[in-house]
């Protein structure tokens, strides 16, 4: 069954089906019900989803991010995806030389689409912590891209519901260097975590794992500068990338 044929039966476009299959669009209960319709299987997939019930199976990070009332991101090497400019996101995607231009375009579009939650009538509170080295990781291959990114990051940090904190290079070694992670607090009160690795990402909701991530969050947050000092450090970094 082609994506177009399946989509007609499920009530979704072929591009939507493709995005779900590739993991750039969340697998939702509406899509699962659509799959039941397409296969005329009497609601089998919906019953399976209800029986399993674990958020880590049927609540991917994109769903958690959209439904969150609070978001926490830590990034030791890059600007967090939800705060990236289109040019910065494209430059990062192009580092994977196995990804086609069409795939890069699709991935970048999906990443930028995530930004919508920050301009909604009732946006989530977003707190991001990043390492100072991420502000300087541009290089000669990306002229102007880092400057544009820092301008955008600084503008976002001025919003009342967005807090960006920078861990200064002088902090030296800290526990966050083990890798990036994110936390989302859902409207029901529970937390969902997300861990990134070289092959993708892992959504976690186990109570002990969430507690461990929250402890790490407190550690990296304590290493970071206050909000105003962080903005000043970002502006200082811009002077190294911006026009002379």
Short mmCIF file of C-alpha atoms in Angstrom, two decimals:
data_model
loop_
_atom_site.label_atom_id
_atom_site.label_comp_id
_atom_site.label_asym_id
_atom_site.label_seq_id
_atom_site.Cartn_x
_atom_site.Cartn_y
_atom_site.Cartn_z
CA UNK A 1 0.00 0.00 0.00
CA UNK A 2 1.50 3.35 -1.00
CA UNK A 3 1.62 6.31 1.37
CA UNK A 4 -0.99 8.07 -0.76
CA UNK A 5 -3.35 5.09 -0.74
CA UNK A 6 -2.90 4.58 2.98
CA UNK A 7 -3.37 8.30 3.60
CA UNK A 8 -6.67 8.37 1.72
CA UNK A 9 -7.99 5.54 3.86
CA UNK A 10 -6.64 7.01 7.09
CA UNK A 11 -7.66 10.60 6.38
CA UNK A 12 -4.16 12.06 6.15
CA UNK A 13 -2.04 13.43 3.33
CA UNK A 14 0.81 11.39 1.87
CA UNK A 15 3.29 13.96 3.20
CA UNK A 16 1.82 13.59 6.70
CA UNK A 17 2.17 9.81 6.46
CA UNK A 18 5.77 10.18 5.28
CA UNK A 19 6.60 12.53 8.16
CA UNK A 20 5.18 10.10 10.74
CA UNK A 21 7.09 7.20 9.21
CA UNK A 22 10.35 9.13 9.31
CA UNK A 23 9.79 10.30 12.89
CA UNK A 24 9.68 14.04 12.16
CA UNK A 25 5.97 14.21 12.97
CA UNK A 26 4.47 12.72 16.10
CA UNK A 27 2.51 9.49 16.10
CA UNK A 28 -0.82 10.57 17.59
CA UNK A 29 -3.95 8.70 18.60
CA UNK A 30 -5.78 10.33 15.66
CA UNK A 31 -3.22 8.78 13.31
CA UNK A 32 -3.54 5.40 15.04
CA UNK A 33 -7.33 5.53 14.61
CA UNK A 34 -6.77 6.49 10.97
CA UNK A 35 -4.59 3.42 10.51
CA UNK A 36 -7.44 1.31 11.92
CA UNK A 37 -9.76 2.82 9.29
CA UNK A 38 -7.27 2.29 6.48
CA UNK A 39 -6.85 -1.38 7.35
CA UNK A 40 -10.48 -1.94 8.42
CA UNK A 41 -9.25 -3.90 11.42
CA UNK A 42 -11.99 -2.99 13.88
CA UNK A 43 -9.93 -0.66 16.10
CA UNK A 44 -7.10 -3.12 16.79
CA UNK A 45 -4.33 -0.51 16.94
CA UNK A 46 -6.32 1.79 19.23
CA UNK A 47 -6.97 -1.10 21.62
CA UNK A 48 -3.27 -2.00 21.59
CA UNK A 49 -2.32 1.61 22.32
CA UNK A 50 -4.82 1.81 25.18
CA UNK A 51 -3.62 -1.48 26.62
CA UNK A 52 0.08 -0.57 26.53
CA UNK A 53 -0.61 2.91 27.79
CA UNK A 54 3.03 3.98 28.39
CA UNK A 55 3.83 7.52 27.24
CA UNK A 56 7.25 6.36 26.01
CA UNK A 57 5.46 4.28 23.35
CA UNK A 58 2.75 6.64 22.18
CA UNK A 59 3.81 10.06 23.40
CA UNK A 60 6.90 10.96 21.32
CA UNK A 61 8.85 14.02 22.22
CA UNK A 62 7.11 16.22 19.65
CA UNK A 63 3.78 15.49 21.31
CA UNK A 64 5.23 16.17 24.75
CA UNK A 65 6.78 19.42 23.58
CA UNK A 66 3.50 20.65 22.09
CA UNK A 67 1.48 19.70 25.18
CA UNK A 68 3.95 20.98 27.78
CA UNK A 69 3.36 23.79 30.24
CA UNK A 70 7.08 23.91 31.11
CA UNK A 71 10.08 22.97 28.98
CA UNK A 72 13.69 22.47 30.04
CA UNK A 73 16.54 22.04 27.53
CA UNK A 74 20.22 21.46 28.10
CA UNK A 75 22.68 21.55 25.19
CA UNK A 76 26.47 21.39 25.68
CA UNK A 77 27.45 21.68 22.00
CA UNK A 78 24.68 23.25 19.92
CA UNK A 79 21.87 25.78 20.22
CA UNK A 80 18.68 23.92 21.30
CA UNK A 81 16.58 23.00 18.25
CA UNK A 82 13.54 24.97 19.35
CA UNK A 83 15.68 28.14 19.43
CA UNK A 84 17.58 27.60 16.17
CA UNK A 85 17.29 29.85 13.13
CA UNK A 86 16.55 28.26 9.77
CA UNK A 87 20.09 28.91 8.50
CA UNK A 88 21.70 27.49 11.63
CA UNK A 89 19.45 24.41 11.55
CA UNK A 90 20.29 23.85 7.87
CA UNK A 91 24.02 24.14 8.55
CA UNK A 92 23.74 21.57 11.34
CA UNK A 93 21.68 19.19 9.18
CA UNK A 94 24.15 19.44 6.29
CA UNK A 95 26.90 18.07 8.51
CA UNK A 96 25.35 14.67 7.83
CA UNK A 97 26.65 13.97 4.33
CA UNK A 98 24.35 10.95 3.99
CA UNK A 99 21.27 13.19 4.07
CA UNK A 100 19.85 14.33 0.73
CA UNK A 101 19.01 17.95 0.04
CA UNK A 102 15.30 17.08 0.02
CA UNK A 103 15.65 15.36 3.40
CA UNK A 104 17.55 18.34 4.81
CA UNK A 105 14.78 20.67 3.63
CA UNK A 106 12.13 18.47 5.22
CA UNK A 107 13.99 18.14 8.52
CA UNK A 108 14.65 21.88 8.69
CA UNK A 109 10.99 22.63 7.98
CA UNK A 110 9.92 20.28 10.76
CA UNK A 111 12.36 21.87 13.21
CA UNK A 112 11.26 25.42 12.44
CA UNK A 113 7.60 24.38 12.75
CA UNK A 114 8.28 23.57 16.41
CA UNK A 115 8.84 27.26 17.10
CA UNK A 116 5.10 27.97 16.87
CA UNK A 117 4.50 26.94 20.46
CA UNK A 118 6.57 29.91 21.66
CA UNK A 119 4.24 32.46 20.03
CA UNK A 120 0.91 30.93 21.01
CA UNK A 121 -1.58 32.82 23.19
CA UNK A 122 -0.57 30.68 26.18
CA UNK A 123 3.01 29.56 25.49
CA UNK A 124 4.92 27.20 27.76
CA UNK A 125 7.60 28.49 30.07
CA UNK A 126 10.89 27.59 28.40
CA UNK A 127 14.22 27.46 30.21
CA UNK A 128 17.30 26.58 28.18
CA UNK A 129 20.84 26.06 29.43
CA UNK A 130 23.70 25.91 26.96
CA UNK A 131 27.45 25.88 27.17
CA UNK A 132 29.34 29.01 26.11
CA UNK A 133 31.26 26.94 23.56
CA UNK A 134 28.00 26.54 21.59
CA UNK A 135 28.03 30.30 20.96
CA UNK A 136 31.42 30.11 19.29
CA UNK A 137 31.00 26.89 17.34
CA UNK A 138 30.56 28.53 13.95
CA UNK A 139 33.88 28.73 12.21
CA UNK A 140 34.85 30.08 8.82
CA UNK A 141 32.56 27.61 7.02
CA UNK A 142 29.46 29.37 8.39
CA UNK A 143 29.95 33.10 7.77
CA UNK A 144 27.24 35.16 9.39
CA UNK A 145 25.17 32.16 10.45
CA UNK A 146 26.36 32.23 14.06
CA UNK A 147 25.89 36.00 14.29
CA UNK A 148 22.31 35.68 13.04
CA UNK A 149 21.71 32.82 15.47
CA UNK A 150 22.96 34.78 18.45
CA UNK A 151 20.77 37.77 17.53
CA UNK A 152 17.75 35.45 17.42
CA UNK A 153 18.73 33.73 20.66
CA UNK A 154 19.12 37.06 22.44
CA UNK A 155 15.75 38.28 21.15
CA UNK A 156 14.04 35.11 22.35
CA UNK A 157 15.74 35.41 25.74
CA UNK A 158 14.11 38.82 26.17
CA UNK A 159 10.62 37.27 26.04
CA UNK A 160 9.02 36.95 29.49
CA UNK A 161 8.37 33.21 29.14
CA UNK A 162 11.78 32.29 27.66
CA UNK A 163 14.87 32.05 29.86
CA UNK A 164 18.28 31.31 28.36
CA UNK A 165 21.21 30.66 30.68
CA UNK A 166 24.80 30.16 29.61
CA UNK A 167 27.42 28.06 31.38
CA UNK A 168 30.64 30.10 31.03
CA UNK A 169 33.73 28.40 29.65
CA UNK A 170 35.46 29.18 32.95
CA UNK A 171 33.17 26.66 34.67
CA UNK A 172 35.39 23.88 33.34
CA UNK A 173 34.20 20.30 33.62
CA UNK A 174 30.59 19.71 34.68
CA UNK A 175 28.15 16.82 34.59
CA UNK A 176 26.25 18.21 31.61
CA UNK A 177 29.14 17.44 29.27
CA UNK A 178 27.88 13.85 29.21
CA UNK A 179 25.23 14.91 26.69
CA UNK A 180 22.10 16.92 25.90
CA UNK A 181 18.68 16.24 27.38
CA UNK A 182 15.27 17.84 27.70
CA UNK A 183 12.33 17.73 30.10
CA UNK A 184 8.68 18.56 29.52
CA UNK A 185 6.03 19.03 32.21
CA UNK A 186 2.62 18.06 30.87
CA UNK A 187 -0.67 19.68 31.80
CA UNK A 188 -1.57 16.64 33.90
CA UNK A 189 1.47 17.32 36.07
CA UNK A 190 3.78 14.50 34.96
CA UNK A 191 7.19 14.88 33.35
CA UNK A 192 8.61 13.35 30.18
CA UNK A 193 12.30 13.35 29.29
CA UNK A 194 14.18 13.19 26.02
CA UNK A 195 17.73 11.99 25.45
CA UNK A 196 19.60 12.54 22.18
CA UNK A 197 22.22 10.27 20.69
CA UNK A 198 23.96 9.72 17.37
CA UNK A 199 21.10 7.60 16.00
CA UNK A 200 18.14 9.68 17.14
CA UNK A 201 16.39 10.23 20.43
CA UNK A 202 14.82 8.35 23.30
CA UNK A 203 11.70 9.43 25.20
CA UNK A 204 11.69 8.41 28.87
CA UNK A 205 8.95 8.59 31.48
CA UNK A 206 10.14 6.11 34.13
CA UNK A 207 9.95 7.74 37.56
CA UNK A 208 13.55 6.99 38.49
CA UNK A 209 14.92 8.11 35.11
CA UNK A 210 12.97 11.37 35.31
CA UNK A 211 14.30 11.95 38.84
CA UNK A 212 17.86 11.39 37.58
CA UNK A 213 17.36 13.89 34.73
CA UNK A 214 15.86 16.46 37.09
CA UNK A 215 18.88 16.10 39.38
CA UNK A 216 21.18 16.66 36.40
CA UNK A 217 19.09 19.64 35.37
CA UNK A 218 19.61 21.24 38.79
CA UNK A 219 23.35 20.65 38.45
CA UNK A 220 23.70 22.28 35.02
CA UNK A 221 21.33 25.10 35.95
CA UNK A 222 23.46 25.88 38.98
CA UNK A 223 26.58 26.08 36.80
CA UNK A 224 24.94 28.66 34.50
CA UNK A 225 24.96 32.43 34.79
CA UNK A 226 21.81 34.38 35.75
CA UNK A 227 19.52 35.47 32.93
CA UNK A 228 20.81 39.04 32.49
CA UNK A 229 24.47 38.05 32.67
CA UNK A 230 23.80 35.28 30.15
CA UNK A 231 22.31 37.78 27.71
CA UNK A 232 25.37 39.99 28.12
CA UNK A 233 27.62 37.01 27.40
CA UNK A 234 25.61 36.25 24.26
CA UNK A 235 26.00 39.84 23.10
CA UNK A 236 29.72 39.59 23.73
CA UNK A 237 29.84 36.41 21.62
CA UNK A 238 28.02 38.26 18.84
CA UNK A 239 30.85 40.79 18.69
CA UNK A 240 33.15 37.95 17.64
CA UNK A 241 30.83 36.76 14.85
CA UNK A 242 29.04 39.95 13.77
CA UNK A 243 30.18 42.57 11.26
CA UNK A 244 33.25 44.53 12.22
#
